[in-house]
mmCIF file with all atom_site columns, C-alpha atoms in Angstrom:
data_model
loop_
_atom_site.group_PDB
_atom_site.id
_atom_site.type_symbol
_atom_site.label_atom_id
_atom_site.label_alt_id
_atom_site.label_comp_id
_atom_site.label_asym_id
_atom_site.label_entity_id
_atom_site.label_seq_id
_atom_site.pdbx_PDB_ins_code
_atom_site.Cartn_x
_atom_site.Cartn_y
_atom_site.Cartn_z
_atom_site.occupancy
_atom_site.B_iso_or_equiv
_atom_site.pdbx_formal_charge
_atom_site.auth_seq_id
_atom_site.auth_comp_id
_atom_site.auth_asym_id
_atom_site.auth_atom_id
_atom_site.pdbx_PDB_model_num
ATOM 1  C CA . MET A 1 1  ? -38.372 129.660 -68.252 1.00 55.00 ? 237 MET A CA 1
ATOM 2  C CA . GLN A 1 2  ? -38.799 133.320 -69.079 1.00 81.00 ? 238 GLN A CA 1
ATOM 3  C CA . GLU A 1 3  ? -38.123 135.986 -66.464 1.00 92.00 ? 239 GLU A CA 1
ATOM 4  C CA . LEU A 1 4  ? -40.973 138.352 -65.608 1.00 90.00 ? 240 LEU A CA 1
ATOM 5  C CA . SER A 1 5  ? -40.574 142.082 -66.034 1.00 94.00 ? 241 SER A CA 1
ATOM 6  C CA . LEU A 1 6  ? -40.195 144.212 -62.918 1.00 94.00 ? 242 LEU A CA 1
ATOM 7  C CA . LEU A 1 7  ? -43.757 145.528 -63.182 1.00 95.00 ? 243 LEU A CA 1
ATOM 8  C CA . SER A 1 8  ? -45.115 141.987 -63.528 1.00 94.00 ? 244 SER A CA 1
ATOM 9  C CA . GLN A 1 9  ? -43.138 140.830 -60.500 1.00 94.00 ? 245 GLN A CA 1
ATOM 10 C CA . ILE A 1 10 ? -44.388 143.738 -58.388 1.00 96.00 ? 246 ILE A CA 1
ATOM 11 C CA . THR A 1 11 ? -47.977 143.088 -59.476 1.00 96.00 ? 247 THR A CA 1
ATOM 12 C CA . LEU A 1 12 ? -47.622 139.376 -58.737 1.00 95.00 ? 248 LEU A CA 1
ATOM 13 C CA . TYR A 1 13 ? -46.265 139.963 -55.233 1.00 96.00 ? 249 TYR A CA 1
ATOM 14 C CA . ILE A 1 14 ? -48.938 142.546 -54.433 1.00 98.00 ? 250 ILE A CA 1
ATOM 15 C CA . LEU A 1 15 ? -51.668 140.135 -55.524 1.00 97.00 ? 251 LEU A CA 1
ATOM 16 C CA . LEU A 1 16 ? -50.114 137.291 -53.521 1.00 96.00 ? 252 LEU A CA 1
ATOM 17 C CA . VAL A 1 17 ? -49.990 139.461 -50.390 1.00 97.00 ? 253 VAL A CA 1
ATOM 18 C CA . LEU A 1 18 ? -53.626 140.523 -50.845 1.00 97.00 ? 254 LEU A CA 1
ATOM 19 C CA . ILE A 1 19 ? -54.745 136.920 -51.345 1.00 95.00 ? 255 ILE A CA 1
ATOM 20 C CA . GLY A 1 20 ? -52.758 135.904 -48.251 1.00 94.00 ? 256 GLY A CA 1
ATOM 21 C CA . LEU A 1 21 ? -54.376 138.629 -46.135 1.00 95.00 ? 257 LEU A CA 1
ATOM 22 C CA . LEU A 1 22 ? -57.838 137.619 -47.305 1.00 92.00 ? 258 LEU A CA 1
ATOM 23 C CA . THR A 1 23 ? -57.031 133.997 -46.491 1.00 89.00 ? 259 THR A CA 1
ATOM 24 C CA . LEU A 1 24 ? -55.946 134.939 -42.954 1.00 91.00 ? 260 LEU A CA 1
ATOM 25 C CA . ILE A 1 25 ? -59.120 136.973 -42.388 1.00 88.00 ? 261 ILE A CA 1
ATOM 26 C CA . ILE A 1 26 ? -61.334 134.100 -43.550 1.00 84.00 ? 262 ILE A CA 1
ATOM 27 C CA . TRP A 1 27 ? -59.321 131.572 -41.525 1.00 87.00 ? 263 TRP A CA 1
ATOM 28 C CA . GLY A 1 28 ? -59.692 133.699 -38.395 1.00 85.00 ? 264 GLY A CA 1
ATOM 29 C CA . TRP A 1 29 ? -63.435 134.005 -38.984 1.00 80.00 ? 265 TRP A CA 1
ATOM 30 C CA . GLN A 1 30 ? -63.726 130.229 -39.362 1.00 78.00 ? 266 GLN A CA 1
ATOM 31 C CA . ILE A 1 31 ? -61.770 129.643 -36.143 1.00 82.00 ? 267 ILE A CA 1
ATOM 32 C CA . GLN A 1 32 ? -64.273 131.887 -34.354 1.00 80.00 ? 268 GLN A CA 1
ATOM 33 C CA . VAL A 1 33 ? -67.113 129.766 -35.757 1.00 73.00 ? 269 VAL A CA 1
ATOM 34 C CA . LEU A 1 34 ? -65.415 126.625 -34.428 1.00 76.00 ? 270 LEU A CA 1
ATOM 35 C CA . ARG A 1 35 ? -65.167 128.270 -31.008 1.00 80.00 ? 271 ARG A CA 1
ATOM 36 C CA . GLY A 1 36 ? -68.925 128.871 -31.085 1.00 76.00 ? 272 GLY A CA 1
ATOM 37 C CA . LYS A 1 37 ? -68.942 132.643 -31.528 1.00 78.00 ? 273 LYS A CA 1
ATOM 38 C CA . ASP A 1 38 ? -71.825 134.370 -33.271 1.00 76.00 ? 274 ASP A CA 1
ATOM 39 C CA . MET A 1 39 ? -71.314 135.800 -36.738 1.00 74.00 ? 275 MET A CA 1
ATOM 40 C CA . LYS A 1 40 ? -72.514 139.380 -37.023 1.00 75.00 ? 276 LYS A CA 1
ATOM 41 C CA . ASN A 1 41 ? -74.620 140.316 -40.052 1.00 72.00 ? 277 ASN A CA 1
ATOM 42 C CA . PRO A 1 42 ? -74.778 143.755 -41.666 1.00 76.00 ? 278 PRO A CA 1
ATOM 43 C CA . ASP A 1 43 ? -78.439 144.140 -40.644 1.00 82.00 ? 279 ASP A CA 1
ATOM 44 C CA . GLY A 1 44 ? -77.541 143.828 -36.946 1.00 80.00 ? 280 GLY A CA 1
ATOM 45 C CA . SER A 1 45 ? -78.645 140.221 -36.474 1.00 77.00 ? 281 SER A CA 1
ATOM 46 C CA . ALA A 1 46 ? -76.279 137.367 -35.664 1.00 75.00 ? 282 ALA A CA 1
ATOM 47 C CA . ASP A 1 47 ? -75.985 133.781 -36.860 1.00 70.00 ? 283 ASP A CA 1
ATOM 48 C CA . ASN A 1 48 ? -75.055 131.106 -34.369 1.00 68.00 ? 284 ASN A CA 1
ATOM 49 C CA . TRP A 1 49 ? -73.663 127.749 -35.435 1.00 63.00 ? 285 TRP A CA 1
ATOM 50 C CA . HIS A 1 50 ? -75.738 126.083 -32.708 1.00 65.00 ? 286 HIS A CA 1
ATOM 51 C CA . GLU A 1 51 ? -78.808 127.123 -34.693 1.00 65.00 ? 287 GLU A CA 1
ATOM 52 C CA . GLN A 1 52 ? -77.328 126.684 -38.172 1.00 62.00 ? 288 GLN A CA 1
ATOM 53 C CA . LYS A 1 53 ? -74.919 123.766 -38.027 1.00 61.00 ? 289 LYS A CA 1
ATOM 54 C CA . ILE A 1 54 ? -73.976 124.093 -41.697 1.00 64.00 ? 290 ILE A CA 1
ATOM 55 C CA . PHE A 1 55 ? -71.602 126.947 -40.749 1.00 61.00 ? 291 PHE A CA 1
ATOM 56 C CA . TYR A 1 56 ? -69.783 124.646 -38.332 1.00 62.00 ? 292 TYR A CA 1
ATOM 57 C CA . GLY A 1 57 ? -69.469 121.930 -40.972 1.00 67.00 ? 293 GLY A CA 1
ATOM 58 C CA . ILE A 1 58 ? -68.141 124.367 -43.551 1.00 70.00 ? 294 ILE A CA 1
ATOM 59 C CA . SER A 1 59 ? -65.545 125.673 -41.093 1.00 66.00 ? 295 SER A CA 1
ATOM 60 C CA . VAL A 1 60 ? -64.394 122.185 -40.155 1.00 68.00 ? 296 VAL A CA 1
ATOM 61 C CA . ALA A 1 61 ? -64.123 121.178 -43.806 1.00 70.00 ? 297 ALA A CA 1
ATOM 62 C CA . ASP A 1 62 ? -62.264 124.334 -44.835 1.00 70.00 ? 298 ASP A CA 1
ATOM 63 C CA . ILE A 1 63 ? -59.737 124.140 -42.025 1.00 68.00 ? 299 ILE A CA 1
ATOM 64 C CA . PHE A 1 64 ? -59.103 120.410 -41.700 1.00 71.00 ? 300 PHE A CA 1
ATOM 65 C CA . TRP A 1 65 ? -59.863 118.957 -45.158 1.00 69.00 ? 301 TRP A CA 1
ATOM 66 C CA . PRO A 1 66 ? -56.642 120.276 -46.803 1.00 66.00 ? 302 PRO A CA 1
ATOM 67 C CA . ALA A 1 67 ? -54.616 118.589 -44.057 1.00 61.00 ? 303 ALA A CA 1
ATOM 68 C CA . LEU A 1 68 ? -55.940 115.128 -44.958 1.00 62.00 ? 304 LEU A CA 1
#
């Protein structure tokens, strides 16, 4: 296996950290959906999973499906 150059290693680790941060933000948002909190929209309105159950299903699938 070939060793990566220093610049490639730095770039790789930066990208991995950014992907990890994005994953944590999305995971936190999905946990809030599971707790029943409203999701704020840019136009000032809010979506509630009680009204749109697809959001709840997506959150359940995204959080628990990989564990199966």
